[in-house]
């Protein structure tokens, strides 16, 4: 492996290591480390070691600088006047328009902070047209970024931090001063927005484009209009990379630019004697790649492709040949230095690894090919077609095996049909769909009416291609999902086969052992008989609790849903998959409020649920009534559904909540949903002697309408678990409720403060772990 590539890999891995830090290292120490290892970079036989240290130091410095650019805490939580420029393409949903504002200044009571980074805002109701590049003066209310703090799932705060967004907030509906557009000017993002709008919503008289969302993604990199069904098909078929403008698409643009420039210059007559057609083709190739990357908004994969294409063209113009490993290493070092915070993302490693695998496969194929004398033009053409198909098949197989470790490590999921689907879809997208979309986009920019014909043709080809692979994607064997632990071991076993320099038999033994370990990790962690685990997930202003016995799993509520954003999809399902839970024996929806049942449809779509109980069976399809449901035993643990409802008595939705009591050999818990005063009194009247528990879920998120003194005395818990949203607009938990728990000497744990709560009843007592114990990183506040 070339030393430049080793150094690039080491630098990127060092930058990745920063993502595991809870605090950042002081900058003076980092400079001292850099000065110590820099002389070793070119002198040692393993340059990746010195590069690793430099990458780690550089990413620490970049992270420190980025934190320093965030708005000062004094400007958070209060109305402030901000001035800045809209960056990127604003996105509109049913409720608001979301946009990023690069701040020029923040003002509060005469105090001003300049150059405060970027903030993400929502403008509700009917905002005026927002165009990229416009400068606005707005009254807003900001808060520190806050995601959902769970062991598995998306870290939203890291996502914002990597993109330089230091605060989120909203535009005040009744500001002291009317919002003002200070200036406006044309920008590249504005051009991208206009094109995306035109593609997704054509003017009157122009029919809607087939696969309009995917066409917009290929044209300008705007993927917000791709439907959830299309994303599911693309993910299961392993074709998601085809709708993200990446190295493949930029390389195609460069290839078409070279062919066009060289071909036209050959026809130029005397001009080709002054400047070689090859030179013109190379320059137009670089210009085409740069224009397409700019049209996509310069995402990381296109920047990587541009760096490699630029280096290749520079060397080609100098008539110098360079090993692809050095080109890849140079691009890796350049991008790691410019965007060190991106190095820990899956897309970063997938893009570089895919390019290396393609070049390596072609290199091996080229070295193993023997020259053959062609007997005729027909035979030569047939041999070239056969060689192309063989190379394509080998590349797809190499990509499937080579990318599997990264996919399993980051996502725990891999598409098993990806080689077949890509074998069909990649040539169609590369040589038909993408060229049609590119030509159509260029014609659209020039105002030609022929543009819509080209774009419609490209969309039709995309629709046909997806319809061709849809039966495979819908099959039960299309994708394999592993837990993070087993995914890591499976990735190691695949990597060991290719990287270990030992005999093939030894490699097989090592891979077999690692695969057996992966199989063992796929078995869920099981409590002993008579014991149970209770996990309260951080779903914001909602509730989701997972209860596990030795052989059974119960889900109590599934979190909220906000429009198309479901906490069942983004929090509950990732936890279930991460914990090796393949099905739910029972799901209880305490009542029909959206913050408790909104995530249930996504959970049912993503995992098998054997039975559903709720207090509102008419509102949840396929559910049964929890009222009057008899108690049952699972593995020595007794479950009892308590109901406050009586015949002839109408209770509110909250008071009708299914209350679940769990009693094990070494502990007990009571889950109360959104129970309020009337429901608490009804439970006291019916179950007074049976309400004593060790752990209590705080009713109704700590509302002042719940947690009465009598109820706390009857349940007498030693620990209370509160699920609520951070800085929620309801003011939960109420101050009076907190005082009641304090007077009763009940310790309260809050998901808004600690994130996910893990409790286990054991013979030694309750064990308690929180997300904050091990999951907090330097970007979390």
XYZ file of C-alpha atoms in Angstrom:
781
model
C 0.000 0.000 0.000
C 1.472 3.418 -0.956
C 2.721 5.492 1.983
C 0.518 8.423 0.963
C -2.566 6.220 1.230
C -1.368 4.895 4.606
C -0.940 8.456 5.848
C -4.403 9.418 4.591
C -6.042 6.466 6.331
C -4.145 7.161 9.552
C -5.086 10.857 9.530
C -8.779 10.071 8.958
C -8.822 7.402 11.683
C -7.228 9.864 14.108
C -9.973 12.370 13.326
C -12.574 9.637 13.902
C -11.195 8.934 17.386
C -12.297 12.386 18.570
C -15.930 11.282 18.293
C -15.405 9.012 21.306
C -14.255 11.839 23.604
C -16.392 13.282 26.383
C -14.148 16.384 26.579
C -11.701 18.017 24.195
C -7.963 18.219 24.816
C -6.488 21.709 25.431
C -5.043 23.236 22.265
C -1.476 23.896 23.630
C -1.025 20.187 24.369
C -2.194 19.348 20.859
C 0.330 21.692 19.252
C 3.088 20.136 21.359
C 2.028 16.658 20.169
C 1.911 17.793 16.546
C 5.422 19.263 16.742
C 6.693 16.014 18.245
C 5.257 13.638 15.627
C 5.467 15.789 12.498
C 9.154 14.935 11.790
C 8.256 11.237 11.976
C 5.614 11.468 9.232
C 8.024 10.965 6.345
C 10.845 9.249 8.188
C 9.178 6.213 9.761
C 8.286 3.043 7.920
C 4.701 3.235 9.181
C 3.610 6.822 8.402
C 0.041 6.070 9.403
C 1.039 6.124 13.097
C 2.311 9.707 12.935
C -0.640 10.672 10.706
C -3.013 9.133 13.250
C -1.695 11.456 15.977
C -1.823 14.477 13.679
C -5.389 13.714 12.607
C -6.488 13.324 16.218
C -4.842 16.620 17.215
C -6.222 18.486 14.198
C -9.801 17.300 14.786
C -9.577 18.348 18.439
C -8.507 21.820 17.366
C -11.253 22.044 14.728
C -13.880 20.913 17.254
C -12.702 23.470 19.817
C -12.915 26.207 17.208
C -16.399 25.137 16.167
C -17.669 25.159 19.745
C -16.262 28.664 20.183
C -18.408 29.894 17.277
C -21.684 28.808 18.893
C -24.010 31.504 20.295
C -23.257 32.493 23.876
C -25.609 30.818 26.423
C -26.963 34.216 27.515
C -28.742 34.492 24.145
C -30.590 31.196 24.558
C -34.143 30.905 25.842
C -34.985 34.609 25.437
C -36.178 36.697 22.464
C -33.164 38.048 20.552
C -32.642 40.020 17.351
C -30.500 38.179 14.804
C -29.125 39.284 11.466
C -27.741 36.855 8.926
C -27.778 35.235 5.508
C -29.902 32.234 4.530
C -27.700 29.256 3.651
C -28.805 26.169 1.758
C -32.277 25.440 0.449
C -35.186 26.220 2.825
C -37.585 23.309 3.219
C -41.313 23.624 3.694
C -43.565 21.092 5.439
C -47.190 21.215 6.569
C -46.443 23.325 9.627
C -43.388 25.484 8.997
C -40.462 26.423 6.779
C -37.070 25.266 8.033
C -33.925 27.125 7.042
C -30.339 27.735 8.169
C -29.154 31.266 8.932
C -25.464 32.159 8.965
C -25.310 34.802 11.661
C -23.695 38.182 11.283
C -24.717 39.249 14.791
C -27.029 38.610 17.748
C -28.422 41.492 19.804
C -29.907 41.428 23.302
C -30.382 44.528 25.487
C -27.553 46.410 23.838
C -25.147 43.452 23.917
C -23.903 42.156 20.567
C -22.136 38.959 19.537
C -20.657 38.958 16.022
C -20.011 35.965 13.725
C -21.873 33.467 15.913
C -21.864 30.584 13.489
C -25.010 29.105 11.963
C -28.439 28.501 13.503
C -31.381 26.420 12.289
C -34.771 28.110 12.463
C -38.416 27.320 11.855
C -40.846 29.946 10.621
C -44.413 28.904 11.335
C -47.706 30.026 9.755
C -47.168 31.673 6.336
C -43.684 33.165 6.060
C -42.674 35.334 3.090
C -40.639 33.694 0.322
C -37.247 32.683 1.665
C -34.446 32.477 -0.881
C -30.860 31.336 -0.344
C -28.491 34.280 -0.160
C -31.047 36.724 1.273
C -30.069 38.711 4.378
C -32.740 38.988 7.073
C -33.237 40.713 10.403
C -35.449 38.528 12.625
C -36.647 38.280 16.197
C -36.169 34.670 17.257
C -36.007 32.459 20.316
C -33.059 30.068 20.419
C -32.142 26.963 22.370
C -29.179 24.646 22.491
C -29.509 21.699 20.072
C -31.262 18.784 21.754
C -31.807 15.372 20.243
C -32.985 12.096 21.751
C -30.399 10.574 24.051
C -30.512 6.824 23.604
C -27.911 4.115 23.230
C -28.892 3.368 19.638
C -30.359 5.610 17.027
C -29.489 8.923 15.390
C -27.445 11.442 17.363
C -29.138 14.608 16.147
C -26.849 16.875 18.144
C -23.780 15.409 16.468
C -25.486 15.782 13.092
C -25.968 19.515 13.747
C -22.512 19.977 15.265
C -20.769 18.496 12.215
C -22.678 20.950 10.037
C -21.668 23.884 12.217
C -25.153 24.558 13.601
C -24.797 25.864 17.155
C -28.438 26.527 18.076
C -31.980 25.859 16.921
C -35.101 27.939 17.373
C -38.068 29.635 15.760
C -39.102 33.028 14.445
C -41.374 34.828 16.904
C -44.989 35.025 15.745
C -45.453 38.458 17.397
C -42.024 40.124 17.298
C -41.325 43.623 18.633
C -40.259 44.639 15.120
C -41.530 43.228 11.834
C -39.022 40.872 10.145
C -37.060 42.634 7.386
C -35.246 41.414 4.308
C -32.119 43.573 4.354
C -30.727 42.560 0.986
C -30.947 39.869 -1.608
C -28.581 38.561 -4.217
C -28.268 35.594 -6.483
C -26.426 32.546 -5.243
C -25.657 29.024 -6.284
C -28.048 27.683 -3.641
C -30.740 29.973 -5.051
C -30.225 28.503 -8.509
C -30.449 25.002 -7.011
C -33.681 25.900 -5.234
C -35.255 27.287 -8.401
C -34.335 24.154 -10.317
C -35.607 21.865 -7.535
C -38.908 23.773 -7.387
C -39.292 23.589 -11.146
C -38.592 19.853 -11.217
C -40.858 18.967 -8.286
C -43.727 21.322 -9.224
C -43.661 22.129 -12.972
C -45.461 25.168 -14.328
C -49.013 25.009 -15.644
C -49.349 23.028 -18.833
C -46.315 20.842 -18.098
C -47.145 17.339 -16.839
C -45.580 16.148 -13.596
C -42.313 14.300 -14.114
C -42.125 10.554 -13.451
C -40.023 9.871 -10.333
C -39.789 13.639 -9.825
C -38.122 13.308 -6.414
C -35.334 11.111 -7.770
C -34.905 13.307 -10.848
C -34.426 16.331 -8.554
C -31.944 14.336 -6.475
C -29.874 13.473 -9.561
C -30.099 16.996 -10.969
C -29.402 19.219 -7.959
C -28.911 16.872 -5.019
C -32.261 17.785 -3.393
C -33.662 14.524 -1.995
C -36.486 15.787 0.226
C -39.164 14.849 -2.329
C -38.200 11.161 -2.513
C -41.063 9.209 -0.940
C -40.656 6.849 2.007
C -41.652 3.903 -0.198
C -38.946 4.788 -2.719
C -36.364 5.102 0.076
C -37.362 1.707 1.452
C -36.998 0.104 -1.980
C -33.634 1.764 -2.604
C -32.313 0.805 0.843
C -33.368 -2.833 0.672
C -32.021 -3.175 -2.867
C -28.718 -1.489 -1.987
C -29.321 1.297 -4.533
C -29.354 4.354 -2.232
C -25.999 5.481 -3.614
C -27.552 5.934 -7.058
C -29.783 8.823 -5.933
C -27.021 10.659 -4.051
C -24.779 12.694 -6.328
C -21.502 10.957 -5.597
C -18.233 10.015 -7.233
C -20.012 7.844 -9.798
C -22.145 10.709 -11.087
C -19.352 13.288 -11.026
C -17.072 10.863 -12.871
C -19.763 10.351 -15.505
C -20.080 14.122 -15.919
C -16.307 14.348 -16.305
C -16.326 11.525 -18.872
C -19.085 13.161 -20.912
C -17.289 16.504 -20.701
C -14.074 14.929 -21.968
C -15.834 13.174 -24.848
C -17.710 16.331 -25.827
C -14.686 18.632 -25.609
C -12.351 16.282 -27.438
C -14.928 15.457 -30.110
C -15.822 19.077 -30.878
C -12.182 20.208 -30.866
C -11.248 17.498 -33.374
C -13.757 19.105 -35.743
C -12.367 22.599 -35.122
C -9.909 22.460 -38.007
C -6.772 24.558 -37.523
C -7.396 25.092 -33.801
C -6.534 21.489 -33.005
C -3.014 22.123 -34.322
C -2.557 24.880 -31.717
C -4.044 23.055 -28.722
C -4.372 19.287 -28.613
C -7.917 17.930 -28.560
C -6.941 15.764 -25.582
C -5.964 18.856 -23.564
C -9.259 20.602 -24.328
C -11.131 17.453 -23.403
C -9.335 17.237 -20.052
C -10.093 20.860 -19.166
C -13.748 20.505 -20.148
C -13.852 17.275 -18.174
C -12.730 19.114 -15.030
C -15.173 21.952 -15.711
C -18.072 19.517 -16.183
C -17.254 17.675 -12.960
C -16.958 20.964 -11.059
C -20.237 22.296 -12.455
C -22.120 19.126 -11.518
C -20.623 19.109 -8.023
C -21.602 22.774 -7.606
C -25.129 21.995 -8.776
C -25.282 19.327 -6.049
C -24.122 21.776 -3.370
C -20.627 20.277 -2.984
C -21.463 17.327 -0.714
C -18.497 15.338 0.595
C -18.552 12.498 -2.017
C -18.471 15.017 -4.864
C -15.588 16.877 -3.219
C -13.677 13.609 -2.969
C -14.343 12.891 -6.627
C -13.335 16.423 -7.604
C -10.080 16.126 -5.668
C -9.204 12.867 -7.415
C -10.281 14.067 -10.852
C -8.340 17.326 -10.404
C -5.193 15.459 -9.366
C -5.576 12.987 -12.238
C -6.067 15.737 -14.842
C -3.117 17.710 -13.494
C -0.886 14.657 -13.792
C -2.303 13.834 -17.223
C -1.544 17.348 -18.479
C 2.002 16.936 -17.144
C 2.212 13.541 -18.881
C 2.899 11.834 -15.550
C 1.384 8.539 -14.466
C 0.513 8.024 -10.822
C -0.704 4.998 -8.890
C -4.384 5.227 -7.957
C -3.448 4.618 -4.309
C -1.513 7.896 -4.219
C -4.431 9.766 -5.797
C -6.792 8.271 -3.242
C -4.384 9.047 -0.403
C -4.010 12.666 -1.495
C -7.788 13.090 -1.693
C -8.177 11.407 1.692
C -5.656 13.739 3.332
C -7.143 16.827 1.700
C -10.738 16.105 2.699
C -9.760 14.939 6.196
C -7.902 18.194 6.748
C -10.680 20.397 5.362
C -13.612 18.547 6.991
C -12.167 16.562 9.925
C -15.548 16.319 11.653
C -16.962 14.375 8.687
C -14.401 11.598 9.039
C -16.552 9.608 11.468
C -19.524 9.447 9.076
C -20.452 6.326 7.166
C -20.585 8.141 3.824
C -16.960 9.265 4.185
C -15.595 5.716 4.417
C -18.080 4.202 1.991
C -17.130 6.639 -0.768
C -13.364 6.140 -0.430
C -13.581 2.392 0.070
C -15.824 1.977 -2.970
C -13.323 3.797 -5.206
C -10.408 1.733 -3.877
C -12.320 -1.521 -4.422
C -13.184 -0.598 -8.000
C -9.598 0.302 -8.904
C -8.188 -2.719 -7.071
C -10.582 -5.114 -8.800
C -9.793 -3.707 -12.241
C -6.071 -3.869 -11.447
C -6.316 -7.548 -10.543
C -8.439 -8.279 -13.596
C -5.937 -6.479 -15.833
C -2.952 -8.372 -14.404
C -4.656 -11.745 -14.862
C -5.721 -11.113 -18.469
C -3.757 -12.795 -21.221
C -3.479 -11.173 -24.669
C -5.549 -12.873 -27.371
C -5.225 -12.368 -31.117
C -8.535 -11.178 -32.534
C -9.730 -13.172 -35.517
C -12.343 -10.694 -36.646
C -14.097 -7.469 -35.717
C -17.167 -9.393 -34.553
C -15.112 -11.639 -32.285
C -13.207 -8.648 -30.892
C -16.485 -6.846 -30.143
C -17.917 -9.940 -28.501
C -14.789 -10.364 -26.394
C -14.949 -6.730 -25.258
C -18.613 -7.067 -24.284
C -17.828 -10.247 -22.384
C -14.903 -8.552 -20.643
C -17.090 -5.576 -19.687
C -19.791 -7.798 -18.208
C -17.226 -9.879 -16.344
C -15.558 -6.765 -14.942
C -18.933 -5.370 -13.890
C -19.828 -8.619 -12.155
C -16.466 -8.764 -10.371
C -16.787 -5.118 -9.287
C -20.257 -5.677 -7.872
C -19.103 -8.739 -5.957
C -16.049 -6.882 -4.630
C -18.207 -3.923 -3.575
C -20.673 -6.220 -1.839
C -17.988 -7.950 0.213
C -15.719 -4.942 0.658
C -18.412 -2.486 1.767
C -20.108 -5.019 4.039
C -17.841 -4.273 7.052
C -18.614 -0.542 6.925
C -22.349 -1.101 6.398
C -22.547 -3.616 9.247
C -20.480 -1.426 11.561
C -22.560 1.726 11.048
C -26.031 0.384 10.267
C -26.119 -3.279 11.304
C -27.915 -3.942 8.012
C -26.816 -5.081 4.584
C -28.701 -5.676 1.360
C -28.247 -9.281 0.237
C -29.565 -8.578 -3.244
C -27.305 -5.563 -3.813
C -24.949 -7.308 -6.295
C -27.838 -8.410 -8.508
C -29.758 -5.133 -8.202
C -26.663 -3.034 -8.914
C -25.697 -5.251 -11.838
C -29.011 -4.253 -13.426
C -29.442 -0.696 -12.165
C -25.918 0.773 -12.331
C -25.506 0.500 -16.149
C -29.026 1.839 -16.701
C -28.519 4.793 -14.363
C -24.970 5.451 -15.593
C -25.519 5.351 -19.334
C -29.219 6.235 -19.695
C -30.916 7.878 -16.703
C -28.134 10.188 -15.491
C -27.177 11.433 -19.003
C -30.842 12.180 -19.760
C -31.265 14.069 -16.487
C -27.995 15.984 -16.982
C -28.845 16.975 -20.544
C -32.368 17.905 -19.465
C -31.014 20.071 -16.636
C -28.616 21.897 -18.952
C -31.451 22.494 -21.442
C -33.687 23.701 -18.602
C -31.051 26.243 -17.603
C -30.864 27.428 -21.205
C -34.662 27.739 -21.446
C -35.161 25.059 -24.097
C -38.583 23.402 -24.258
C -36.859 20.122 -25.111
C -35.660 19.925 -21.490
C -38.915 18.454 -20.209
C -38.823 15.695 -22.816
C -35.341 14.667 -21.706
C -36.230 14.879 -18.007
C -39.452 12.915 -18.510
C -37.512 10.256 -20.404
C -34.996 10.053 -17.567
C -37.788 9.779 -14.983
C -39.494 7.047 -16.986
C -36.267 5.046 -17.179
C -35.865 5.409 -13.402
C -39.437 4.234 -12.795
C -38.909 1.202 -15.033
C -35.640 0.352 -13.322
C -37.163 0.535 -9.832
C -40.132 -1.547 -11.004
C -37.644 -4.130 -12.286
C -35.881 -4.511 -8.916
C -38.992 -4.040 -6.742
C -39.892 -7.779 -6.583
C -36.409 -8.535 -5.256
C -36.535 -5.680 -2.742
C -39.925 -6.824 -1.429
C -38.726 -10.372 -0.782
C -38.068 -11.539 2.769
C -34.397 -12.298 1.993
C -33.622 -8.867 0.519
C -31.785 -7.533 3.563
C -30.146 -8.904 6.697
C -30.254 -6.956 9.959
C -27.779 -7.541 12.773
C -27.360 -5.963 16.164
C -24.433 -3.506 16.487
C -22.297 -6.040 18.412
C -22.831 -8.899 15.993
C -22.498 -6.482 13.085
C -19.047 -5.445 14.284
C -17.889 -9.060 14.606
C -19.346 -9.947 11.222
C -17.480 -6.961 9.777
C -14.262 -8.138 11.433
C -14.698 -11.643 10.037
C -15.149 -10.276 6.500
C -12.187 -7.934 6.894
C -10.020 -10.715 8.339
C -10.522 -12.832 5.225
C -9.096 -10.105 2.989
C -6.511 -8.497 5.267
C -4.856 -11.280 7.238
C -1.669 -12.494 5.588
C -1.949 -16.108 6.712
C -2.823 -19.343 4.992
C -6.339 -19.681 3.647
C -7.128 -22.456 6.134
C -6.085 -20.249 9.063
C -8.165 -17.400 7.712
C -11.174 -19.704 7.482
C -10.717 -20.794 11.109
C -10.409 -17.193 12.347
C -13.445 -16.065 10.342
C -15.425 -19.050 11.588
C -14.641 -18.189 15.211
C -15.612 -14.571 14.698
C -18.851 -15.627 13.007
C -19.689 -17.914 15.942
C -19.099 -14.999 18.313
C -21.405 -12.874 16.160
C -24.070 -15.569 16.418
C -23.739 -15.610 20.195
C -24.050 -11.835 20.340
C -27.252 -12.040 18.319
C -28.834 -13.836 21.270
C -30.551 -11.240 23.445
C -29.314 -10.459 26.933
C -31.784 -12.313 29.122
C -32.747 -11.701 32.746
C -32.903 -14.697 35.095
C -36.248 -16.299 35.933
C -38.243 -14.048 38.227
C -36.271 -10.961 37.177
C -37.056 -8.298 34.599
C -35.403 -5.383 32.835
C -37.112 -2.010 32.416
C -35.854 0.478 29.807
C -37.410 3.930 29.565
C -36.411 5.448 26.229
C -35.874 9.162 25.711
C -38.672 10.082 23.303
C -39.087 13.686 24.379
C -42.613 14.718 25.391
C -44.028 11.207 25.241
C -43.524 7.750 26.667
C -41.959 4.475 25.521
C -40.958 1.707 27.947
C -39.567 -1.742 27.090
C -39.987 -4.564 29.620
C -38.078 -7.835 29.221
C -38.227 -11.135 31.031
C -36.144 -14.157 30.167
C -38.129 -15.156 27.074
C -40.635 -12.340 26.529
C -40.700 -8.649 25.584
C -43.421 -6.059 26.198
C -43.601 -2.501 24.829
C -45.584 0.009 26.879
C -46.387 2.975 24.597
C -44.324 3.853 21.545
C -43.578 7.551 21.706
C -45.043 10.432 19.687
C -45.225 11.267 16.026
C -44.899 14.731 14.497
C -46.125 14.746 10.908
C -43.845 12.362 8.999
C -41.366 12.172 11.888
C -42.083 9.164 14.098
C -40.237 8.412 17.325
C -41.253 4.798 16.804
C -39.114 4.774 13.680
C -36.172 6.831 14.941
C -35.928 5.722 18.597
C -37.986 2.642 19.467
C -37.072 0.464 16.468
C -33.316 1.224 16.637
C -33.337 0.246 20.304
C -35.213 -3.008 19.652
C -32.810 -3.941 16.852
C -29.777 -2.913 18.849
C -30.946 -5.056 21.769
C -31.436 -8.105 19.484
C -35.224 -8.059 19.938
C -36.809 -9.684 16.894
C -40.468 -9.516 17.926
C -42.772 -8.175 20.620
C -44.985 -10.556 22.538
C -47.260 -7.700 23.582
C -47.592 -3.972 22.944
C -49.743 -1.875 25.270
C -50.922 1.548 24.150
C -51.959 3.096 27.448
C -54.422 5.435 25.713
C -55.019 7.129 22.372
C -53.053 10.369 22.895
C -50.620 11.014 20.050
C -47.583 11.361 22.345
C -48.070 7.766 23.512
C -49.425 5.949 20.455
C -48.045 8.022 17.552
C -44.988 5.810 17.070
C -46.898 2.525 17.171
C -47.624 2.248 13.388
C -43.883 2.516 12.621
C -43.088 -0.129 15.241
C -45.713 -2.490 13.795
C -44.294 -1.923 10.303
C -40.726 -2.648 11.418
C -41.100 -5.583 13.808
C -43.581 -8.401 14.451
C -46.075 -7.599 17.235
C -48.072 -10.618 18.397
C -50.763 -8.757 20.345
C -51.837 -5.171 21.081
C -53.919 -3.968 24.025
C -55.239 -0.457 24.615
C -57.923 1.490 26.416
C -59.209 2.736 23.020
C -59.480 -0.392 20.810
C -61.735 1.369 18.294
C -58.903 3.787 17.408
C -56.128 1.243 16.870
C -56.711 -1.373 14.195
C -56.143 -4.941 15.362
C -56.020 -4.111 19.075
C -57.932 -5.513 22.038
C -59.386 -3.844 25.117
C -57.048 -3.785 28.104
C -59.915 -3.293 30.576
C -60.712 -6.581 32.291
C -57.719 -8.343 30.734
C -56.585 -11.056 33.171
C -53.139 -11.021 34.732
C -50.450 -13.398 33.489
C -47.025 -14.797 34.309
C -43.961 -14.613 32.101
C -40.874 -16.466 33.335
C -41.797 -16.033 36.996
C -42.773 -12.349 36.628
C -46.413 -11.361 37.166
C -48.080 -8.742 34.939
C -51.379 -7.131 35.899
C -53.321 -4.469 34.000
C -55.106 -2.167 36.426
C -58.038 -0.153 35.179
C -59.583 2.912 36.751
C -62.707 2.574 34.577
C -65.987 1.312 36.034
C -69.198 0.361 34.314
C -71.329 3.432 33.676
C -68.535 5.888 34.594
C -67.017 8.017 31.848
C -63.382 8.921 32.350
C -61.200 11.286 30.369
C -58.780 9.884 27.830
C -55.901 10.300 30.281
C -57.717 8.742 33.255
C -58.682 5.747 31.114
C -54.973 4.856 30.665
C -54.074 1.175 30.974
C -51.992 0.985 34.145
C -49.509 -1.908 34.221
C -48.052 -3.391 37.392
C -45.028 -5.692 37.081
C -43.971 -7.870 40.026
C -40.811 -9.914 39.981
C -38.920 -11.904 42.541
C -36.694 -8.984 43.456
C -38.652 -5.861 42.521
C -41.814 -4.291 41.155
C -42.805 -1.375 38.940
C -45.951 0.563 38.062
C -46.492 2.171 34.639
C -49.264 4.754 34.751
C -49.478 6.394 31.317
C -51.167 9.815 31.618
C -53.198 9.059 34.726
C -54.633 12.148 36.476
C -56.266 12.868 39.843
C -59.584 11.192 39.125
C -57.938 8.081 37.784
C -55.550 7.953 40.736
C -58.459 8.128 43.177
C -60.247 5.350 41.301
C -57.142 3.136 41.467
C -56.768 3.846 45.184
C -60.361 2.818 45.792
C -60.000 -0.432 43.859
C -56.376 -1.574 44.392
C -55.189 0.280 47.491
C -53.354 -2.674 48.981
C -51.858 -3.731 45.656
C -50.283 -0.460 44.558
C -47.050 -0.629 46.542
C -44.066 -0.783 44.168
C -40.352 -0.054 44.051
C -40.385 1.943 40.799
C -43.083 4.349 39.637
C -43.442 5.954 36.221
C -44.388 9.552 37.034
C -47.970 9.985 35.751
C -48.670 12.425 32.921
C -45.041 13.569 32.565
C -45.103 15.356 35.919
C -48.210 17.465 35.275
C -49.721 19.218 38.306
C -52.965 17.356 37.590
C -51.326 14.074 38.677
C -49.080 12.558 41.368
C -51.335 13.431 44.290
C -50.027 13.031 47.826
C -52.392 10.128 48.523
C -51.301 8.275 45.400
C -47.609 8.639 46.237
C -48.275 7.423 49.777
C -50.184 4.380 48.481
C -47.551 3.392 45.905
C -44.621 4.249 48.208
C -41.876 3.919 45.539
C -38.214 4.469 46.223
C -37.560 5.584 42.639
C -39.667 7.584 40.159
C -38.999 7.685 36.397
C -40.037 10.792 34.489
C -40.358 10.874 30.691
C -40.658 14.382 29.270
C -39.328 16.724 26.658
C -36.476 19.064 27.453
C -37.761 22.628 27.921
C -41.268 21.488 26.959
C -43.966 24.122 26.523
C -46.196 22.534 29.186
C -43.800 23.307 32.019
C -43.483 19.637 33.031
C -42.630 18.683 35.686
C -44.578 21.163 37.785
C -42.768 22.628 40.794
C -45.487 21.361 43.151
C -45.053 17.817 41.822
C -41.291 17.939 42.390
C -41.882 19.087 45.969
C -44.332 16.220 46.597
C -41.746 13.679 45.530
C -39.072 15.392 47.625
C -41.316 15.407 50.722
C -42.027 11.708 50.188
C -38.260 11.058 49.905
C -38.659 9.562 46.411
C -35.692 9.908 44.066
C -36.723 11.148 40.622
C -34.817 10.335 37.428
C -35.584 12.425 34.342
C -35.009 11.386 30.718
C -34.622 15.059 29.768
C -31.542 15.192 32.018
C -30.069 11.691 31.814
C -31.427 10.289 28.554
C -32.343 6.603 28.306
C -32.860 4.860 31.680
C -31.949 1.179 32.103
C -33.139 -0.634 35.227
C -32.730 -4.306 36.143
C -34.235 -6.121 39.136
C -31.634 -8.553 40.452
C -31.007 -10.525 43.615
C -28.507 -7.845 44.646
C -31.107 -5.092 44.194
C -31.887 -2.651 41.410
C -29.101 -1.808 38.977
C -29.480 1.542 37.226
C -27.659 2.820 34.147
C -28.305 5.957 32.128
C -27.270 7.206 28.717
C -25.386 10.049 30.415
C -23.113 7.554 32.191
C -21.335 6.475 28.998
C -22.968 8.152 25.999
C -22.317 11.837 26.616
C -19.819 13.485 24.248
C -18.262 16.925 24.076
C -20.906 18.253 21.667
C -23.772 17.414 24.069
C -24.902 20.202 26.393
